[in-house]
PDB file of C-alpha atoms in Angstrom:
ATOM      1  CA  MET A   1     -20.755 -12.614  45.236  1.00 75.00           C
ATOM      2  CA  LEU A   2     -17.913 -12.048  47.778  1.00 80.00           C
ATOM      3  CA  VAL A   3     -16.390 -15.481  47.242  1.00 86.00           C
ATOM      4  CA  GLN A   4     -16.798 -15.182  43.415  1.00 85.00           C
ATOM      5  CA  ALA A   5     -15.270 -11.707  43.378  1.00 85.00           C
ATOM      6  CA  THR A   6     -12.310 -12.997  45.418  1.00 89.00           C
ATOM      7  CA  MET A   7     -11.778 -15.920  43.138  1.00 89.00           C
ATOM      8  CA  LEU A   8     -11.935 -13.768  40.025  1.00 89.00           C
ATOM      9  CA  ALA A   9      -9.458 -11.345  41.629  1.00 89.00           C
ATOM     10  CA  ILE A  10      -7.021 -14.230  42.243  1.00 90.00           C
ATOM     11  CA  ILE A  11      -7.447 -15.378  38.614  1.00 90.00           C
ATOM     12  CA  ALA A  12      -6.566 -11.831  37.438  1.00 87.00           C
ATOM     13  CA  GLY A  13      -3.655 -11.503  39.836  1.00 86.00           C
ATOM     14  CA  VAL A  14      -2.159 -14.900  38.911  1.00 88.00           C
ATOM     15  CA  GLY A  15      -2.679 -14.113  35.212  1.00 86.00           C
ATOM     16  CA  ILE A  16      -0.741 -10.853  35.273  1.00 87.00           C
ATOM     17  CA  LEU A  17       2.199 -12.775  36.903  1.00 86.00           C
ATOM     18  CA  ASP A  18       2.433 -15.080  33.905  1.00 83.00           C
ATOM     19  CA  GLY A  19       5.763 -14.381  32.196  1.00 75.00           C
ATOM     20  CA  ARG A  20       7.120 -12.792  35.338  1.00 78.00           C
ATOM     21  CA  ILE A  21       7.563 -15.459  37.975  1.00 78.00           C
ATOM     22  CA  PHE A  22       5.769 -18.475  36.413  1.00 70.00           C
ATOM     23  CA  GLY A  23       7.491 -18.475  33.072  1.00 76.00           C
ATOM     24  CA  GLN A  24       5.415 -18.085  29.904  1.00 77.00           C
ATOM     25  CA  SER A  25       2.617 -20.585  30.598  1.00 81.00           C
ATOM     26  CA  MET A  26      -0.134 -18.587  28.818  1.00 82.00           C
ATOM     27  CA  LEU A  27      -2.181 -18.128  31.962  1.00 83.00           C
ATOM     28  CA  ASP A  28      -2.702 -14.502  30.942  1.00 83.00           C
ATOM     29  CA  ARG A  29      -4.506 -15.317  27.654  1.00 87.00           C
ATOM     30  CA  PRO A  30      -8.247 -14.613  27.453  1.00 85.00           C
ATOM     31  CA  ILE A  31      -9.062 -18.125  26.315  1.00 87.00           C
ATOM     32  CA  VAL A  32      -7.561 -19.413  29.626  1.00 90.00           C
ATOM     33  CA  THR A  33      -8.898 -16.729  31.905  1.00 88.00           C
ATOM     34  CA  GLY A  34     -12.282 -16.915  30.172  1.00 87.00           C
ATOM     35  CA  MET A  35     -12.535 -20.661  30.949  1.00 90.00           C
ATOM     36  CA  LEU A  36     -11.570 -19.961  34.565  1.00 91.00           C
ATOM     37  CA  VAL A  37     -14.055 -17.137  34.895  1.00 89.00           C
ATOM     38  CA  GLY A  38     -16.808 -19.391  33.480  1.00 88.00           C
ATOM     39  CA  LEU A  39     -15.777 -22.088  35.953  1.00 91.00           C
ATOM     40  CA  VAL A  40     -16.180 -19.679  38.866  1.00 89.00           C
ATOM     41  CA  LEU A  41     -19.428 -18.257  37.675  1.00 86.00           C
ATOM     42  CA  GLY A  42     -20.913 -21.621  36.813  1.00 86.00           C
ATOM     43  CA  ASP A  43     -21.008 -21.215  33.017  1.00 84.00           C
ATOM     44  CA  ILE A  44     -17.796 -22.664  31.672  1.00 87.00           C
ATOM     45  CA  LYS A  45     -19.210 -23.085  28.112  1.00 87.00           C
ATOM     46  CA  SER A  46     -19.873 -19.299  27.849  1.00 85.00           C
ATOM     47  CA  GLY A  47     -16.567 -18.569  29.457  1.00 86.00           C
ATOM     48  CA  ILE A  48     -14.671 -20.616  26.870  1.00 88.00           C
ATOM     49  CA  MET A  49     -16.672 -19.125  23.931  1.00 86.00           C
ATOM     50  CA  ILE A  50     -16.231 -15.584  25.107  1.00 85.00           C
ATOM     51  CA  GLY A  51     -12.567 -16.114  25.950  1.00 86.00           C
ATOM     52  CA  ALA A  52     -11.927 -17.520  22.500  1.00 85.00           C
ATOM     53  CA  GLN A  53     -13.602 -14.440  20.930  1.00 81.00           C
ATOM     54  CA  LEU A  54     -11.410 -12.134  22.881  1.00 83.00           C
ATOM     55  CA  GLU A  55      -8.350 -14.283  22.191  1.00 83.00           C
ATOM     56  CA  LEU A  56      -8.885 -13.745  18.443  1.00 78.00           C
ATOM     57  CA  ILE A  57      -8.916 -10.026  18.979  1.00 75.00           C
ATOM     58  CA  TRP A  58      -5.766  -9.877  21.130  1.00 77.00           C
ATOM     59  CA  MET A  59      -3.712 -12.786  19.781  1.00 72.00           C
ATOM     60  CA  GLY A  60      -1.467 -10.466  17.871  1.00 63.00           C
ATOM     61  CA  ILE A  61      -0.767  -8.037  20.791  1.00 64.00           C
ATOM     62  CA  ALA A  62       2.702  -8.129  22.279  1.00 61.00           C
ATOM     63  CA  GLY A  63       4.895  -5.822  24.347  1.00 59.00           C
ATOM     64  CA  ILE A  64       7.695  -4.670  22.141  1.00 55.00           C
ATOM     65  CA  GLY A  65      10.582  -2.850  23.921  1.00 50.00           C
ATOM     66  CA  ALA A  66       9.268  -0.320  26.400  1.00 51.00           C
ATOM     67  CA  ALA A  67       5.789  -0.289  24.811  1.00 56.00           C
ATOM     68  CA  THR A  68       3.064  -1.533  27.224  1.00 64.00           C
ATOM     69  CA  PRO A  69       0.236  -3.402  25.529  1.00 71.00           C
ATOM     70  CA  PRO A  70      -3.389  -3.246  26.700  1.00 77.00           C
ATOM     71  CA  ASP A  71      -4.038  -5.279  29.849  1.00 81.00           C
ATOM     72  CA  VAL A  72      -5.643  -8.371  28.359  1.00 84.00           C
ATOM     73  CA  VAL A  73      -5.829 -10.010  31.749  1.00 86.00           C
ATOM     74  CA  THR A  74      -8.101  -7.413  33.399  1.00 86.00           C
ATOM     75  CA  GLY A  75      -9.985  -6.769  30.271  1.00 85.00           C
ATOM     76  CA  GLY A  76     -10.554 -10.490  29.614  1.00 86.00           C
ATOM     77  CA  VAL A  77     -11.581 -11.328  33.174  1.00 88.00           C
ATOM     78  CA  LEU A  78     -13.991  -8.466  33.609  1.00 86.00           C
ATOM     79  CA  GLY A  79     -15.326  -8.637  30.062  1.00 84.00           C
ATOM     80  CA  THR A  80     -16.155 -12.312  30.386  1.00 86.00           C
ATOM     81  CA  ALA A  81     -17.463 -11.927  33.880  1.00 87.00           C
ATOM     82  CA  PHE A  82     -19.871  -9.111  33.111  1.00 83.00           C
ATOM     83  CA  ALA A  83     -20.987 -10.904  29.881  1.00 82.00           C
ATOM     84  CA  ILE A  84     -21.915 -14.021  31.903  1.00 84.00           C
ATOM     85  CA  LEU A  85     -23.458 -12.040  34.850  1.00 81.00           C
ATOM     86  CA  SER A  86     -25.612  -9.976  32.489  1.00 75.00           C
ATOM     87  CA  GLY A  87     -26.657 -13.061  30.555  1.00 74.00           C
ATOM     88  CA  ASN A  88     -25.536 -11.605  27.287  1.00 69.00           C
ATOM     89  CA  GLY A  89     -22.940 -12.872  24.819  1.00 68.00           C
ATOM     90  CA  ALA A  90     -19.693 -11.803  23.268  1.00 68.00           C
ATOM     91  CA  GLU A  91     -21.099  -8.408  22.359  1.00 68.00           C
ATOM     92  CA  VAL A  92     -21.106  -7.322  26.003  1.00 68.00           C
ATOM     93  CA  ALA A  93     -17.684  -8.858  26.540  1.00 71.00           C
ATOM     94  CA  LEU A  94     -16.359  -6.789  23.668  1.00 72.00           C
ATOM     95  CA  ALA A  95     -17.992  -3.636  24.876  1.00 71.00           C
ATOM     96  CA  VAL A  96     -16.472  -4.096  28.384  1.00 74.00           C
ATOM     97  CA  ALA A  97     -13.126  -5.843  27.747  1.00 75.00           C
ATOM     98  CA  VAL A  98     -11.534  -3.519  25.174  1.00 72.00           C
ATOM     99  CA  PRO A  99     -11.993  -0.157  27.108  1.00 75.00           C
ATOM    100  CA  VAL A 100     -11.099  -1.888  30.459  1.00 78.00           C
ATOM    101  CA  ALA A 101      -7.932  -3.290  28.876  1.00 78.00           C
ATOM    102  CA  VAL A 102      -6.939   0.150  27.671  1.00 72.00           C
ATOM    103  CA  LEU A 103      -7.702   1.773  31.061  1.00 76.00           C
ATOM    104  CA  ALA A 104      -5.819  -0.931  32.913  1.00 78.00           C
ATOM    105  CA  GLN A 105      -2.872  -0.356  30.620  1.00 75.00           C
ATOM    106  CA  SER A 106      -2.373   3.036  32.324  1.00 75.00           C
ATOM    107  CA  LEU A 107      -2.305   1.365  35.746  1.00 80.00           C
ATOM    108  CA  GLY A 108       0.229  -1.107  34.396  1.00 78.00           C
ATOM    109  CA  VAL A 109       2.478   1.772  33.263  1.00 77.00           C
ATOM    110  CA  LEU A 110       2.276   3.326  36.716  1.00 82.00           C
ATOM    111  CA  VAL A 111       3.194   0.000  38.380  1.00 83.00           C
ATOM    112  CA  ARG A 112       6.252  -0.349  36.118  1.00 80.00           C
ATOM    113  CA  ILE A 113       7.415   3.193  36.952  1.00 81.00           C
ATOM    114  CA  ILE A 114       7.117   2.313  40.658  1.00 85.00           C
ATOM    115  CA  ASN A 115       8.885  -0.960  40.107  1.00 83.00           C
ATOM    116  CA  SER A 116      11.850   0.755  38.563  1.00 82.00           C
ATOM    117  CA  TYR A 117      12.596   2.332  41.985  1.00 86.00           C
ATOM    118  CA  PHE A 118      12.653  -1.116  43.572  1.00 88.00           C
ATOM    119  CA  SER A 119      15.003  -2.279  40.839  1.00 84.00           C
ATOM    120  CA  GLN A 120      17.427   0.542  41.695  1.00 84.00           C
ATOM    121  CA  LYS A 121      17.201  -0.251  45.374  1.00 87.00           C
ATOM    122  CA  ALA A 122      17.901  -3.898  44.709  1.00 88.00           C
ATOM    123  CA  VAL A 123      21.154  -2.896  42.880  1.00 87.00           C
ATOM    124  CA  PHE A 124      22.043  -0.667  45.835  1.00 88.00           C
ATOM    125  CA  TYR A 125      21.565  -3.422  48.364  1.00 89.00           C
ATOM    126  CA  ALA A 126      23.289  -5.966  46.185  1.00 89.00           C
ATOM    127  CA  LYS A 127      26.411  -3.727  46.274  1.00 88.00           C
ATOM    128  CA  GLN A 128      26.193  -3.789  50.086  1.00 86.00           C
ATOM    129  CA  ALA A 129      25.751  -7.614  50.044  1.00 86.00           C
ATOM    130  CA  ASP A 130      22.451  -7.233  51.810  1.00 85.00           C
ATOM    131  CA  PHE A 131      20.742 -10.082  50.116  1.00 86.00           C
ATOM    132  CA  LYS A 132      17.771 -10.195  52.417  1.00 88.00           C
ATOM    133  CA  LYS A 133      16.727  -6.658  51.244  1.00 88.00           C
ATOM    134  CA  VAL A 134      17.583  -7.602  47.702  1.00 88.00           C
ATOM    135  CA  THR A 135      15.055 -10.402  47.974  1.00 89.00           C
ATOM    136  CA  ILE A 136      12.471  -7.990  49.369  1.00 89.00           C
ATOM    137  CA  MET A 137      13.053  -5.572  46.563  1.00 89.00           C
ATOM    138  CA  MET A 138      12.621  -8.419  44.084  1.00 87.00           C
ATOM    139  CA  TRP A 139       9.249  -9.541  45.544  1.00 89.00           C
ATOM    140  CA  LEU A 140       7.694  -6.132  46.079  1.00 90.00           C
ATOM    141  CA  PRO A 141       7.173  -5.605  42.242  1.00 88.00           C
ATOM    142  CA  VAL A 142       5.541  -9.030  42.083  1.00 88.00           C
ATOM    143  CA  ILE A 143       3.082  -8.052  44.778  1.00 90.00           C
ATOM    144  CA  LEU A 144       2.347  -4.734  43.060  1.00 89.00           C
ATOM    145  CA  PHE A 145       1.685  -6.492  39.778  1.00 89.00           C
ATOM    146  CA  PHE A 146      -0.642  -8.923  41.494  1.00 90.00           C
ATOM    147  CA  LEU A 147      -2.539  -6.103  43.221  1.00 90.00           C
ATOM    148  CA  SER A 148      -2.732  -4.009  40.034  1.00 87.00           C
ATOM    149  CA  THR A 149      -5.143  -6.518  38.424  1.00 88.00           C
ATOM    150  CA  SER A 150      -6.674  -8.289  41.416  1.00 88.00           C
ATOM    151  CA  VAL A 151      -7.796  -5.135  43.315  1.00 88.00           C
ATOM    152  CA  PRO A 152      -9.542  -3.501  40.309  1.00 85.00           C
ATOM    153  CA  THR A 153     -11.176  -6.861  39.438  1.00 87.00           C
ATOM    154  CA  PHE A 154     -12.500  -7.391  42.927  1.00 89.00           C
ATOM    155  CA  LEU A 155     -13.813  -3.846  43.297  1.00 85.00           C
ATOM    156  CA  ALA A 156     -15.404  -3.902  39.829  1.00 83.00           C
ATOM    157  CA  ILE A 157     -17.273  -7.137  40.570  1.00 84.00           C
ATOM    158  CA  MET A 158     -18.304  -6.181  44.112  1.00 84.00           C
ATOM    159  CA  ILE A 159     -19.282  -2.599  43.393  1.00 77.00           C
ATOM    160  CA  GLY A 160     -20.105  -2.520  39.705  1.00 71.00           C
ATOM    161  CA  ALA A 161     -21.677  -5.875  38.954  1.00 61.00           C
ATOM    162  CA  ASP A 162     -25.272  -4.764  39.375  1.00 65.00           C
ATOM    163  CA  LYS A 163     -24.691  -1.296  37.944  1.00 71.00           C
ATOM    164  CA  VAL A 164     -22.777  -2.583  34.934  1.00 64.00           C
ATOM    165  CA  THR A 165     -25.394  -5.217  34.325  1.00 60.00           C
ATOM    166  CA  ALA A 166     -28.141  -2.625  34.466  1.00 66.00           C
ATOM    167  CA  LEU A 167     -26.148  -0.380  32.108  1.00 63.00           C
ATOM    168  CA  ILE A 168     -25.672  -3.242  29.709  1.00 59.00           C
ATOM    169  CA  ASN A 169     -29.301  -4.097  29.757  1.00 65.00           C
ATOM    170  CA  ALA A 170     -30.089  -0.450  28.986  1.00 71.00           C
ATOM    171  CA  ILE A 171     -27.922  -0.379  25.890  1.00 67.00           C
ATOM    172  CA  PRO A 172     -30.126  -0.277  22.755  1.00 74.00           C
ATOM    173  CA  LYS A 173     -30.249  -3.442  20.709  1.00 71.00           C
ATOM    174  CA  VAL A 174     -28.911  -1.708  17.621  1.00 75.00           C
ATOM    175  CA  ILE A 175     -25.719  -0.822  19.482  1.00 71.00           C
ATOM    176  CA  LEU A 176     -25.342  -4.426  20.708  1.00 63.00           C
ATOM    177  CA  ASP A 177     -25.875  -5.604  17.135  1.00 67.00           C
ATOM    178  CA  GLY A 178     -23.275  -3.231  15.942  1.00 69.00           C
ATOM    179  CA  LEU A 179     -20.779  -4.510  18.528  1.00 61.00           C
ATOM    180  CA  GLY A 180     -21.646  -8.029  17.429  1.00 61.00           C
ATOM    181  CA  VAL A 181     -20.695  -7.121  13.842  1.00 66.00           C
ATOM    182  CA  ALA A 182     -17.512  -5.463  15.095  1.00 63.00           C
ATOM    183  CA  GLY A 183     -16.768  -8.592  17.166  1.00 57.00           C
ATOM    184  CA  THR A 184     -16.754 -10.615  13.913  1.00 61.00           C
ATOM    185  CA  LEU A 185     -14.413  -8.219  12.226  1.00 66.00           C
ATOM    186  CA  LEU A 186     -11.936  -7.715  15.034  1.00 60.00           C
ATOM    187  CA  PRO A 187     -10.625 -11.206  14.867  1.00 62.00           C
ATOM    188  CA  ALA A 188      -9.445 -10.352  11.361  1.00 68.00           C
ATOM    189  CA  VAL A 189      -7.593  -7.385  12.812  1.00 67.00           C
ATOM    190  CA  GLY A 190      -5.994  -9.780  15.346  1.00 63.00           C
ATOM    191  CA  PHE A 191      -4.806 -12.055  12.619  1.00 67.00           C
ATOM    192  CA  ALA A 192      -3.542  -9.120  10.641  1.00 71.00           C
ATOM    193  CA  LEU A 193      -1.452  -7.978  13.592  1.00 66.00           C
ATOM    194  CA  LEU A 194      -0.091 -11.492  13.932  1.00 65.00           C
ATOM    195  CA  MET A 195       0.670 -11.793  10.222  1.00 70.00           C
ATOM    196  CA  ASP A 196       2.386  -8.396  10.265  1.00 70.00           C
ATOM    197  CA  MET A 197       5.035  -9.821  12.579  1.00 64.00           C
ATOM    198  CA  LEU A 198       5.368 -13.246  10.924  1.00 66.00           C
ATOM    199  CA  LEU A 199       4.662 -12.785   7.231  1.00 68.00           C
ATOM    200  CA  SER A 200       7.578 -12.339   4.807  1.00 71.00           C
ATOM    201  CA  LYS A 201       8.159 -12.863   1.083  1.00 73.00           C
ATOM    202  CA  LYS A 202       9.461 -16.357   1.777  1.00 74.00           C
ATOM    203  CA  MET A 203       6.513 -17.287   3.970  1.00 75.00           C
ATOM    204  CA  SER A 204       3.659 -15.673   2.050  1.00 77.00           C
ATOM    205  CA  VAL A 205       3.411 -18.625  -0.326  1.00 81.00           C
ATOM    206  CA  PHE A 206       2.504 -20.913   2.605  1.00 81.00           C
ATOM    207  CA  PHE A 207      -0.181 -18.493   3.664  1.00 80.00           C
ATOM    208  CA  PHE A 208      -1.812 -18.660   0.323  1.00 83.00           C
ATOM    209  CA  ILE A 209      -1.476 -22.417   0.225  1.00 85.00           C
ATOM    210  CA  GLY A 210      -3.361 -22.570   3.599  1.00 83.00           C
ATOM    211  CA  PHE A 211      -5.988 -20.109   2.204  1.00 81.00           C
ATOM    212  CA  LEU A 212      -6.607 -22.247  -0.870  1.00 86.00           C
ATOM    213  CA  LEU A 213      -6.827 -25.414   1.184  1.00 84.00           C
ATOM    214  CA  ALA A 214      -9.421 -23.845   3.367  1.00 83.00           C
ATOM    215  CA  SER A 215     -11.384 -22.131   0.599  1.00 83.00           C
ATOM    216  CA  TYR A 216     -11.343 -24.763  -2.183  1.00 84.00           C
ATOM    217  CA  GLY A 217     -10.198 -27.881  -0.358  1.00 80.00           C
ATOM    218  CA  GLY A 218     -12.759 -27.728   2.360  1.00 80.00           C
ATOM    219  CA  LEU A 219     -10.201 -28.626   5.019  1.00 80.00           C
ATOM    220  CA  ASP A 220     -10.622 -27.527   8.623  1.00 81.00           C
ATOM    221  CA  ILE A 221      -8.057 -25.697  10.732  1.00 79.00           C
ATOM    222  CA  THR A 222      -6.755 -28.903  12.346  1.00 84.00           C
ATOM    223  CA  ALA A 223      -6.246 -30.611   8.956  1.00 85.00           C
ATOM    224  CA  ILE A 224      -4.406 -27.533   7.592  1.00 85.00           C
ATOM    225  CA  ALA A 225      -2.214 -27.313  10.670  1.00 85.00           C
ATOM    226  CA  LEU A 226      -1.253 -31.008  10.299  1.00 88.00           C
ATOM    227  CA  PHE A 227      -0.555 -30.440   6.661  1.00 87.00           C
ATOM    228  CA  GLY A 228       1.702 -27.523   7.548  1.00 85.00           C
ATOM    229  CA  VAL A 229       3.616 -29.690  10.077  1.00 87.00           C
ATOM    230  CA  CYS A 230       4.258 -32.256   7.295  1.00 87.00           C
ATOM    231  CA  VAL A 231       5.455 -29.546   4.903  1.00 85.00           C
ATOM    232  CA  ALA A 232       7.783 -28.107   7.592  1.00 83.00           C
ATOM    233  CA  PHE A 233       9.102 -31.626   8.275  1.00 83.00           C
ATOM    234  CA  VAL A 234       9.808 -32.227   4.565  1.00 82.00           C
ATOM    235  CA  LEU A 235      11.483 -28.841   4.161  1.00 79.00           C
ATOM    236  CA  ASN A 236      13.671 -29.201   7.215  1.00 77.00           C
ATOM    237  CA  PHE A 237      14.676 -32.827   7.200  1.00 76.00           C
ATOM    238  CA  TYR A 238      14.881 -33.530   3.463  1.00 71.00           C
ATOM    239  CA  ILE A 239      15.517 -30.428   1.413  1.00 68.00           C
ATOM    240  CA  ASN A 240      17.707 -28.488   3.906  1.00 63.00           C
ATOM    241  CA  ASN A 241      19.706 -31.551   4.937  1.00 63.00           C
ATOM    242  CA  LYS A 242      20.287 -32.453   1.275  1.00 60.00           C
ATOM    243  CA  GLU A 243      21.645 -28.970   0.578  1.00 56.00           C
ATOM    244  CA  ASN A 244      23.867 -29.095   3.660  1.00 56.00           C
ATOM    245  CA  ASN A 245      25.205 -32.474   2.608  1.00 58.00           C
ATOM    246  CA  GLN A 246      26.081 -31.155  -0.852  1.00 58.00           C
ATOM    247  CA  ASN A 247      27.519 -27.978   0.469  1.00 58.00           C
ATOM    248  CA  PRO A 248      28.905 -28.474   4.000  1.00 54.00           C
ATOM    249  CA  GLN A 249      29.850 -24.768   4.183  1.00 54.00           C
ATOM    250  CA  LEU A 250      26.058 -23.886   4.198  1.00 48.00           C
ATOM    251  CA  ALA A 251      25.596 -25.713   7.490  1.00 48.00           C
ATOM    252  CA  ILE A 252      28.233 -23.573   9.203  1.00 48.00           C
ATOM    253  CA  ASN A 253      26.762 -20.761  11.281  1.00 51.00           C
ATOM    254  CA  THR A 254      28.576 -17.670  10.108  1.00 47.00           C
ATOM    255  CA  LEU A 255      26.867 -15.342  12.629  1.00 46.00           C
ATOM    256  CA  THR A 256      29.024 -13.671  15.126  1.00 46.00           C
ATOM    257  CA  GLU A 257      28.181 -13.701  18.839  1.00 44.00           C
ATOM    258  CA  GLY A 258      25.096 -11.701  19.649  1.00 44.00           C
ATOM    259  CA  GLU A 259      23.731 -11.741  16.128  1.00 42.00           C
ATOM    260  CA  ILE A 260      20.345 -13.189  15.235  1.00 44.00           C
ATOM    261  CA  ASP A 261      19.402 -14.370  11.726  1.00 47.00           C
ATOM    262  CA  PHE A 262      15.805 -13.201  11.010  1.00 46.00           C
ATOM    263  CA  GLU A 263      15.767 -14.353   7.490  1.00 48.00           C
TER     264      GLU A 263
END
């Protein structure tokens, strides 16, 4: 268990660094961490399935401004791990992942507060042209972020695996069944959060086209996605180009520097 706990801690630590030093490579998403957790624990199929279930719940979560979203890395890793270790399915992952993600969010806020100090010190050393200390001040926040997820994950697996498994096994079946029902509903909430950011009056017609294709056309998600790509290609390369050729002034970007057109 020591080796597995260490590997899971590394997965959580690397996942939280996604978007910070690795670029946005999606290593922090539950569908990725779930697969890696399943690989470590010897049940990659369950890891992928549980990770996909958690991904549907959290796919619309994003940090906006100073708001700190739930820690989907710690929640996803521990939720998937305990679900596999206990031998239960996505119901257990849901019962563990959501509260863990919310609790880990508080730790993430604390780390960000501490990191603000290092940011100020980096500016101070930069003014003194002490670039060695600037480099140190830049890497200390990275280390803290890594530890903020890897240490709780390691301790939870080492100390709490048996206890959490026993607790999960003691949960009445009716509660697990209720969590299973909630698990089927929460993906709809995830999609709703995503649509809330993307949907507009101009885009709503395409949503209903996709809905009709799925409901009455019997097409699967892949076919609808490919159909959407074709529609986007037609709109962009034929209709828009035709309008721009007829009215060259429409092709001129009238935005001033720093403005973004969200229409």
